[in-house]
PDB file of C-alpha atoms in Angstrom:
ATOM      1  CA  UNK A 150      77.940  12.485  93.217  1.00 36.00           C
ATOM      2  CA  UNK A 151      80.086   9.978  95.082  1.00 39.00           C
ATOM      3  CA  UNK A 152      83.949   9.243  93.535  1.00 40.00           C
ATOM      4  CA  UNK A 153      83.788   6.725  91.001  1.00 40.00           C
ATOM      5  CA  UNK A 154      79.924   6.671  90.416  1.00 40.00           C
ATOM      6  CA  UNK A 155      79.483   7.659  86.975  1.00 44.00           C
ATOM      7  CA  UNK A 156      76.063   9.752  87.070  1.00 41.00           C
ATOM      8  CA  UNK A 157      75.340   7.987  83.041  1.00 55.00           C
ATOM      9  CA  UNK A 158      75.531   4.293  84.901  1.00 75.00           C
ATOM     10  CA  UNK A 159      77.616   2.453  87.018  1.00 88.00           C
ATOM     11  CA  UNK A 160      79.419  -0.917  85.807  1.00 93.00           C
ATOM     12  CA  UNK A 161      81.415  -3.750  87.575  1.00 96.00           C
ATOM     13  CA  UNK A 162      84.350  -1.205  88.370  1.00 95.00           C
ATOM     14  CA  UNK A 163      82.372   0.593  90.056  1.00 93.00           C
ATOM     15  CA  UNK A 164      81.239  -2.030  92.689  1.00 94.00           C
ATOM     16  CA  UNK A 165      83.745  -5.014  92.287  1.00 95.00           C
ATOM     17  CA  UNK A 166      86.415  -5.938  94.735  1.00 93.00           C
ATOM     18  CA  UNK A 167      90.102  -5.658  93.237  1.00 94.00           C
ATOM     19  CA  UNK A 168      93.263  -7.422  94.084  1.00 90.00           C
ATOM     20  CA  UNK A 169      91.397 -10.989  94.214  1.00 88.00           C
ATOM     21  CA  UNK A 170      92.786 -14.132  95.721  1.00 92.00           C
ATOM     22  CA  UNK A 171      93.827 -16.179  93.566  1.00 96.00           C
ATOM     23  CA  UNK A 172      95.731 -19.569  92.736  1.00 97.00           C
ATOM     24  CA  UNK A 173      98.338 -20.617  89.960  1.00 97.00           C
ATOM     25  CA  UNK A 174      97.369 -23.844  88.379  1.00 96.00           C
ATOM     26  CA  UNK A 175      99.870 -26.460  90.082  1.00 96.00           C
ATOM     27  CA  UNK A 176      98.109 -25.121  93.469  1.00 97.00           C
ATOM     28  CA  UNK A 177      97.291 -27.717  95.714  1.00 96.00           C
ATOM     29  CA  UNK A 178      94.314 -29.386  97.019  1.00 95.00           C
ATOM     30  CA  UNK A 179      94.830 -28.363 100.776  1.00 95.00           C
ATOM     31  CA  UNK A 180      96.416 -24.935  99.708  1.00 96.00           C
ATOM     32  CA  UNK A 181      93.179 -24.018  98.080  1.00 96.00           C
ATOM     33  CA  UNK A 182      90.832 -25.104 100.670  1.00 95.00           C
ATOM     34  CA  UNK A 183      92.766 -22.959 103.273  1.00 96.00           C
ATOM     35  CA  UNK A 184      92.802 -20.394 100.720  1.00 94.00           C
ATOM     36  CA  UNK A 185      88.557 -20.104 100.566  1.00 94.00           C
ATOM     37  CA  UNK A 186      88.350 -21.053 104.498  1.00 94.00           C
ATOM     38  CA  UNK A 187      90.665 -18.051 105.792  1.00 94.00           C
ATOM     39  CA  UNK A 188      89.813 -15.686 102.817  1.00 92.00           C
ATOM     40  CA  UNK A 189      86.153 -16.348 103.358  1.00 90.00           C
ATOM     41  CA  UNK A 190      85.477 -16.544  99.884  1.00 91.00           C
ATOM     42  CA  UNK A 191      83.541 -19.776  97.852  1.00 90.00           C
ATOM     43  CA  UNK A 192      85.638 -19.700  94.681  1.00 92.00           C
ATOM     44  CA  UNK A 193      89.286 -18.754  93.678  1.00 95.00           C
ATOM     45  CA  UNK A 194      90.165 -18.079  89.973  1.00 97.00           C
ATOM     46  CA  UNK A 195      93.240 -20.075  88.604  1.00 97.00           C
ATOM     47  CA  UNK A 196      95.594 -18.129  86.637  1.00 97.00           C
ATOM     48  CA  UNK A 197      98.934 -18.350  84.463  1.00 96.00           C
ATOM     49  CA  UNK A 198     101.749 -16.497  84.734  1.00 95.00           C
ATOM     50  CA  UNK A 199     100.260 -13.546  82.723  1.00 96.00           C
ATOM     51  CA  UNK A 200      97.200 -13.149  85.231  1.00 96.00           C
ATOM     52  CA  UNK A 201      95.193 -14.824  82.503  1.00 96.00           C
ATOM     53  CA  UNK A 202      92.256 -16.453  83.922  1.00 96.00           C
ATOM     54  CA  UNK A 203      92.125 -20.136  83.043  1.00 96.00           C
ATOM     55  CA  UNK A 204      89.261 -21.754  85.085  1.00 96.00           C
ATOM     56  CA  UNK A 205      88.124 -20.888  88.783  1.00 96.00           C
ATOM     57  CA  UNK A 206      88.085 -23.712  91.783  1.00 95.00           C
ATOM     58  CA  UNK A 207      84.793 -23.421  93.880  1.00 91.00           C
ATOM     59  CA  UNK A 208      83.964 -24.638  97.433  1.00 92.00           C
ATOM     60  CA  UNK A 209      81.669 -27.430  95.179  1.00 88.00           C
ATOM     61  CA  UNK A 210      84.442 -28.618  93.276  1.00 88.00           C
ATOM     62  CA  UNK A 211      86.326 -29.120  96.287  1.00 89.00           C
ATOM     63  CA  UNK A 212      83.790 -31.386  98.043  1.00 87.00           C
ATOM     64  CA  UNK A 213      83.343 -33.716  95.452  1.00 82.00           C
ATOM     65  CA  UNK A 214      86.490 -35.334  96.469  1.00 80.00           C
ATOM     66  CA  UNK A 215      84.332 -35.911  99.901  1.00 78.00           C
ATOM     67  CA  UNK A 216      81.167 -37.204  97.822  1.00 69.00           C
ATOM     68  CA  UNK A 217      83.023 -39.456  96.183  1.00 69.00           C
ATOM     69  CA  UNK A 218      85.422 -40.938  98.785  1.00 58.00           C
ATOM     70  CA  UNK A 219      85.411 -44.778  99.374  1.00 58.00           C
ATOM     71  CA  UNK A 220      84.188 -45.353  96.112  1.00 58.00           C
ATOM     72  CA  UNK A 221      80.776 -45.555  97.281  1.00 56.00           C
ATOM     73  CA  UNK A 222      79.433 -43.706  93.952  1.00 58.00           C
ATOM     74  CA  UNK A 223      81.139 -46.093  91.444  1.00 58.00           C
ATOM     75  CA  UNK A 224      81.001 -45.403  87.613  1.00 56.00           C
ATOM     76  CA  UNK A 225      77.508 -46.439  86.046  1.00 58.00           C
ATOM     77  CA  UNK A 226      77.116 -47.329  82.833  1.00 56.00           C
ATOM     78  CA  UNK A 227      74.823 -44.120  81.585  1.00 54.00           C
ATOM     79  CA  UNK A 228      76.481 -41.421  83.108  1.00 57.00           C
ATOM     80  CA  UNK A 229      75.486 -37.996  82.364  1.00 62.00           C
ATOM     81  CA  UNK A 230      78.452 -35.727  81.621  1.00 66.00           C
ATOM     82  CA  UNK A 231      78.636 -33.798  84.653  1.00 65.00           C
ATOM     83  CA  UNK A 232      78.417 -36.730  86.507  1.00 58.00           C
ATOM     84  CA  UNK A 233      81.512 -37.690  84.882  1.00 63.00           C
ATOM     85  CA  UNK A 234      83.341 -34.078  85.403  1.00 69.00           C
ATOM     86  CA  UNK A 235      82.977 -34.583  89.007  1.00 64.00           C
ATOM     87  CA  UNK A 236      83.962 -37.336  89.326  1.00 65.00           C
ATOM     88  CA  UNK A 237      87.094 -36.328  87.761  1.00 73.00           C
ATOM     89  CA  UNK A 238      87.925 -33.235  89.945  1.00 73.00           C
ATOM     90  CA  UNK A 239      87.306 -35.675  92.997  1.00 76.00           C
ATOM     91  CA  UNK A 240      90.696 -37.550  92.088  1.00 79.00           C
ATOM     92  CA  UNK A 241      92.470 -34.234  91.234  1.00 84.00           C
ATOM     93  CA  UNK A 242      95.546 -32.697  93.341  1.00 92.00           C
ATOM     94  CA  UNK A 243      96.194 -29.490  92.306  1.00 95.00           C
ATOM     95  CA  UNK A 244      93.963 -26.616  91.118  1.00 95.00           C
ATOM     96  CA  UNK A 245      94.185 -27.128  86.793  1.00 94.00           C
ATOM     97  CA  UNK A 246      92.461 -30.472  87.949  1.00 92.00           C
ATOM     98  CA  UNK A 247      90.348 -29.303  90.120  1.00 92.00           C
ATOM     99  CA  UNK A 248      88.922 -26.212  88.152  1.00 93.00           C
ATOM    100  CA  UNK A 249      85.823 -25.450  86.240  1.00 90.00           C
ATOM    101  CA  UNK A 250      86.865 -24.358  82.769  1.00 91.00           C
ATOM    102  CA  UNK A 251      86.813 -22.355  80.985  1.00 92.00           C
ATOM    103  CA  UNK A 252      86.066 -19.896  83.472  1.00 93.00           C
ATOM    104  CA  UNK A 253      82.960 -17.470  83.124  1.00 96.00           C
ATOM    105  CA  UNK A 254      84.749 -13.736  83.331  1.00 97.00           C
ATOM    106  CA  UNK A 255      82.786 -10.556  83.069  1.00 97.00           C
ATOM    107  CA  UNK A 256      85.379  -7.074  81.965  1.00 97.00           C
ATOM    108  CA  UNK A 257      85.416  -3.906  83.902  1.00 94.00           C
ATOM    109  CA  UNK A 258      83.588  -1.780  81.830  1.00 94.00           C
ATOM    110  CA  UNK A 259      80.590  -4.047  81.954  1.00 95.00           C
ATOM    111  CA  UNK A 260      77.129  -2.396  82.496  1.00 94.00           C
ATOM    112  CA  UNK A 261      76.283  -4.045  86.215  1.00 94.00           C
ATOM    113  CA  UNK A 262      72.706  -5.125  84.459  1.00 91.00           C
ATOM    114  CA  UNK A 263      74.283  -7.229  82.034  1.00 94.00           C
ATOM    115  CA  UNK A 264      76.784  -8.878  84.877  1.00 95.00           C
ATOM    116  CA  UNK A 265      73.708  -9.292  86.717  1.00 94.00           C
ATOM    117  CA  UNK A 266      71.898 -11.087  83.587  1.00 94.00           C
ATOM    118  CA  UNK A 267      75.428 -12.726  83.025  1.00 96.00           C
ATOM    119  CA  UNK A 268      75.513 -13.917  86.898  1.00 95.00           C
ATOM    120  CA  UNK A 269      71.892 -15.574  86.827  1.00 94.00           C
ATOM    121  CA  UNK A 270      72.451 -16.779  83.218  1.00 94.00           C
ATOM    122  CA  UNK A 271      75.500 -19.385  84.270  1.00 93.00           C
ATOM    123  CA  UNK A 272      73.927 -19.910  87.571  1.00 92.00           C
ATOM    124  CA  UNK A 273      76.863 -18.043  89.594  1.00 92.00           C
ATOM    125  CA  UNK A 274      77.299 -15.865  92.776  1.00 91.00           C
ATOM    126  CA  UNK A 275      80.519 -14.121  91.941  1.00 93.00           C
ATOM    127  CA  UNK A 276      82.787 -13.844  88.354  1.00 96.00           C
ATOM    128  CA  UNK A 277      86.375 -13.413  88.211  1.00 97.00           C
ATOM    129  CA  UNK A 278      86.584  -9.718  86.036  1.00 97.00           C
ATOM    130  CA  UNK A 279      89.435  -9.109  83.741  1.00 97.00           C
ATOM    131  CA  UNK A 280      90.744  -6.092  82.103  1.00 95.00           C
ATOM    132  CA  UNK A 281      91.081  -5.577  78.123  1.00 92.00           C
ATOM    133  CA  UNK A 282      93.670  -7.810  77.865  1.00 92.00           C
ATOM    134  CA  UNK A 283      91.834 -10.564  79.968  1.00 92.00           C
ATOM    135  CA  UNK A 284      93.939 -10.427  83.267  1.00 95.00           C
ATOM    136  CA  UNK A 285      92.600 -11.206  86.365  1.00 97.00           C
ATOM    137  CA  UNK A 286      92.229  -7.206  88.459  1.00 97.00           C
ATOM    138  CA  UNK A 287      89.416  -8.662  91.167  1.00 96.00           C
ATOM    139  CA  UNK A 288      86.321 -10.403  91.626  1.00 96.00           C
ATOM    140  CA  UNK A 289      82.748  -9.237  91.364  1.00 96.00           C
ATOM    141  CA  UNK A 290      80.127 -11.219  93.564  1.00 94.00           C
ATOM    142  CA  UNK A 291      75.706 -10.652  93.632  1.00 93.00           C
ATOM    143  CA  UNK A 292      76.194  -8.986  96.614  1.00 93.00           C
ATOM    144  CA  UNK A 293      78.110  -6.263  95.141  1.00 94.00           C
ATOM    145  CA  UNK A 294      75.659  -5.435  92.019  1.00 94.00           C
ATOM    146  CA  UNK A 295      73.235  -4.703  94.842  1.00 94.00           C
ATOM    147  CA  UNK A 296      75.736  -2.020  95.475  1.00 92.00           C
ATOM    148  CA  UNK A 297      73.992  -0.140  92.582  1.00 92.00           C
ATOM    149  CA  UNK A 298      70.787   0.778  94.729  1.00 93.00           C
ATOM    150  CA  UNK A 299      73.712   2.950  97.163  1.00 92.00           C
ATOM    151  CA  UNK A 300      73.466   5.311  93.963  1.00 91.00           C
ATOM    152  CA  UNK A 301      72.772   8.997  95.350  1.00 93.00           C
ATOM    153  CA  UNK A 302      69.218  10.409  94.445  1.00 95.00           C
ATOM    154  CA  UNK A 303      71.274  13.257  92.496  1.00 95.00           C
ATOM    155  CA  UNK A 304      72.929  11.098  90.562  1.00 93.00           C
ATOM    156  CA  UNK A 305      69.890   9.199  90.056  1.00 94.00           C
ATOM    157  CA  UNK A 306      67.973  12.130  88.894  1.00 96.00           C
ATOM    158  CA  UNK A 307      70.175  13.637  86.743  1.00 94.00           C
ATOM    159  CA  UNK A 308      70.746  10.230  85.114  1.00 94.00           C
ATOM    160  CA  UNK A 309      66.627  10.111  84.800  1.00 96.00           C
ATOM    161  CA  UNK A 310      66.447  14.027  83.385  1.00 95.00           C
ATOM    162  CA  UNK A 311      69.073  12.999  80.720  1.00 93.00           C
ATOM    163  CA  UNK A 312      66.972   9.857  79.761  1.00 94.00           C
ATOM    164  CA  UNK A 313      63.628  12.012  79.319  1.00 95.00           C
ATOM    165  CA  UNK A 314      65.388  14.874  77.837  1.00 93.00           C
ATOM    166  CA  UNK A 315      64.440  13.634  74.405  1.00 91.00           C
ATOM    167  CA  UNK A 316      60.367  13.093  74.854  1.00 91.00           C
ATOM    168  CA  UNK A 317      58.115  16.014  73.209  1.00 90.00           C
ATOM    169  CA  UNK A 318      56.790  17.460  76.088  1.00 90.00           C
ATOM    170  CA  UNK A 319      57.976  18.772  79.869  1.00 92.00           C
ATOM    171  CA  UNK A 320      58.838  16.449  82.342  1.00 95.00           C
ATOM    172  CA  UNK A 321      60.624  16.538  85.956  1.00 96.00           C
ATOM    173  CA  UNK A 322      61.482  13.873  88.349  1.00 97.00           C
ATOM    174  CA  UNK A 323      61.712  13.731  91.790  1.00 97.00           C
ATOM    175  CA  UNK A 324      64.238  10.833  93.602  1.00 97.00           C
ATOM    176  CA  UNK A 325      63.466   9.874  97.754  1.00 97.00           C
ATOM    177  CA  UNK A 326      65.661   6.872  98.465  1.00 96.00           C
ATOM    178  CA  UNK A 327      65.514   5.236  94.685  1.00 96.00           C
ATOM    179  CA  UNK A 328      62.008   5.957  94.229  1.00 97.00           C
ATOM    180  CA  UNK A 329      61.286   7.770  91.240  1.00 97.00           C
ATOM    181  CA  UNK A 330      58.298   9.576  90.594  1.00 98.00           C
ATOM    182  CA  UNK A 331      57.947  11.376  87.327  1.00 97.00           C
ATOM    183  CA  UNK A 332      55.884  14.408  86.596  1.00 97.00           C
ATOM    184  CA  UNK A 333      54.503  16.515  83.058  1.00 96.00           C
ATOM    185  CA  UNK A 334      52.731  16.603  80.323  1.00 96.00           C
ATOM    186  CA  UNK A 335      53.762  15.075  76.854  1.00 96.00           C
ATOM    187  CA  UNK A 336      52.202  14.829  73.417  1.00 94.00           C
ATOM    188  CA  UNK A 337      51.499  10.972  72.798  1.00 94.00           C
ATOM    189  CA  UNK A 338      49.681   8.706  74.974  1.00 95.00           C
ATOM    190  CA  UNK A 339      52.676   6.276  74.069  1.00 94.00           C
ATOM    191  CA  UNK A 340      55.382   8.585  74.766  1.00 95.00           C
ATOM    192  CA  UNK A 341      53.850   8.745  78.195  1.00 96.00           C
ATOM    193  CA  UNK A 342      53.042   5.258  78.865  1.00 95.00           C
ATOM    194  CA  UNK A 343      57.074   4.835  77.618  1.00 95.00           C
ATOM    195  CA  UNK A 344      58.221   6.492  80.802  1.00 96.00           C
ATOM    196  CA  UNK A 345      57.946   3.643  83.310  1.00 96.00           C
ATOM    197  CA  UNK A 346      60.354   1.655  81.234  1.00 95.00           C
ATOM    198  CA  UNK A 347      62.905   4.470  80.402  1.00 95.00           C
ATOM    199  CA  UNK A 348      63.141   5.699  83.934  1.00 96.00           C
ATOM    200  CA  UNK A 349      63.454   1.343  85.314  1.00 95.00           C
ATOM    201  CA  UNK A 350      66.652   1.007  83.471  1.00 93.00           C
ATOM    202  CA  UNK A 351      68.529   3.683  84.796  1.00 94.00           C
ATOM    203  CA  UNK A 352      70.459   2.047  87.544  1.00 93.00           C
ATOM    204  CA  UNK A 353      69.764   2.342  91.093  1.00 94.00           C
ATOM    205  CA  UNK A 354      65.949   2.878  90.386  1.00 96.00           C
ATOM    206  CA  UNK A 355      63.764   1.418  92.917  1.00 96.00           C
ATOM    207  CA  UNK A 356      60.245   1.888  91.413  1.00 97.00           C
ATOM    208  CA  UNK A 357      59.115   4.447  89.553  1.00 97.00           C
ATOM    209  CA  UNK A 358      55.591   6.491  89.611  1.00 97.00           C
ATOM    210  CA  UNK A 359      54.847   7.866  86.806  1.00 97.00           C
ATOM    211  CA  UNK A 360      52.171  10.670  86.644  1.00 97.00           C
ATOM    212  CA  UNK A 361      52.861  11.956  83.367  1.00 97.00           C
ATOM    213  CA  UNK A 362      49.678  12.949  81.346  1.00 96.00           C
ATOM    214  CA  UNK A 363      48.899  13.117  77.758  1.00 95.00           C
ATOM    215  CA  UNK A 364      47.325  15.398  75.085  1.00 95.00           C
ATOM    216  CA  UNK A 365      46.901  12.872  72.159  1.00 94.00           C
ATOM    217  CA  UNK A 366      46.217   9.632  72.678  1.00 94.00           C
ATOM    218  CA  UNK A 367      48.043   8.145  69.479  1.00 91.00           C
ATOM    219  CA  UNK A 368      47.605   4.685  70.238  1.00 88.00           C
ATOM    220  CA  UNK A 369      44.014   4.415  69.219  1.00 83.00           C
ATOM    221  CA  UNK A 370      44.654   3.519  65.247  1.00 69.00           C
ATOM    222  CA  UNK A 371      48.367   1.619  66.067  1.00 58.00           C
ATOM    223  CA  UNK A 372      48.763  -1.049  64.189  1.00 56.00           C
ATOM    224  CA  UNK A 373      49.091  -4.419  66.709  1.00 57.00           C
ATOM    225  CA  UNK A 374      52.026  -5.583  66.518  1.00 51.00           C
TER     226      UNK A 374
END
């Protein structure tokens, strides 16, 4: 099993970056765009003094100062209220003017399937992630949750063995680069047809094959639901 890959599931510590950039909130406009051009990054969290995360300046906020230069976009009398936001970080100087807040954090300890969910959720390619007491320790970006299909085929399988330890019947797994294929013979026709599922949400899972057979097929009288 590979250091820091826990074989019962990985979470954001396992895949994040630590030590991200970062700005204090009386940053200013040109010091954060040569912060994301030479960092190579599209957002940089804004913190206090503490590390606390108060908002985080993206690439986007950052142009609307371009999209709305000249005055060329002037105020209309129904404007929606993001319309409005923008406009407002276009006149703003320094990053606590600039920033989307309150910012959208994820912890360390945080399954990477629910940062995932999280990420598509609020419509974002990275979060800022934040220890127990909510300071800023690095950032955690899509790219990296795809980090959890690097998972070993050991740990995988022992991960998948522990899940099906608990059916009533024999079962064994075999892992080839993610893909699971599952084996045995189990009491219930609904125990069996449970498999698929069980063996999907163990991380790093590509697809799963499931060959395991039945004795009873206990579905026959269930109740719809």
């Amino acid at each position: 099993m590979e250091k820091g890959i826990d074989m019962n599931g990985m979470t954001v510590a396992d895949v994040m970056t630590y030590g991200a950039v970062s700005a204090t909130a009386d940053a200013p406009y040109r010091d954060l765009v040569d912060l994301i051009e030479t960092r190579s990054v599209n957002a940089v969290p804004v913190i206090d003094r503490f590390s606390l995360v108060l908002g985080v300046v993206s690439a986007s906020d950052l142009l609307h100062k371009i999209e709305f230069a000249g005055g060329h976009d002037r105020p209309r009398i129904f404007e929606s209220r993001k319309h409005r936001q923008n406009r407002r970080r276009a006149a703003g100087m320094v990053a606590h003017e600039l920033m989307t807040a309150p910012a959208v954090t994820v912890f360390k300890g945080t399954p990477v399937a629910e940062a995932a969910r999280l990420m598509e959720t609020a419509g974002l390619r990275r979060l800022p992630v934040v220890d127990d007491l909510g300071r800023l320790v690095g950032m955690v970006t899509n790219r990296d949750l795809l980090k959890v299909f690097l998972r070993p085929d050991a740990a995988i399988r022992d991960q998948v063995t522990e899940v099906l330890s608990t059916v009533d019947g024999e079962v064994t797994a075999e892992v080839d680069h993610g893909a699971v294929r599952v084996r045995g013979t189990v009491y219930g026709r609904s125990t069996a047809e449970s498999v698929t599922a069980r063996v999907e949400a163990v991380d790093g899972v590509v697809s799963v094959e499931n060959r395991v057979e039945w004795t009873l097929d206990d579905t026959v009288n269930a109740m719809p639901v």
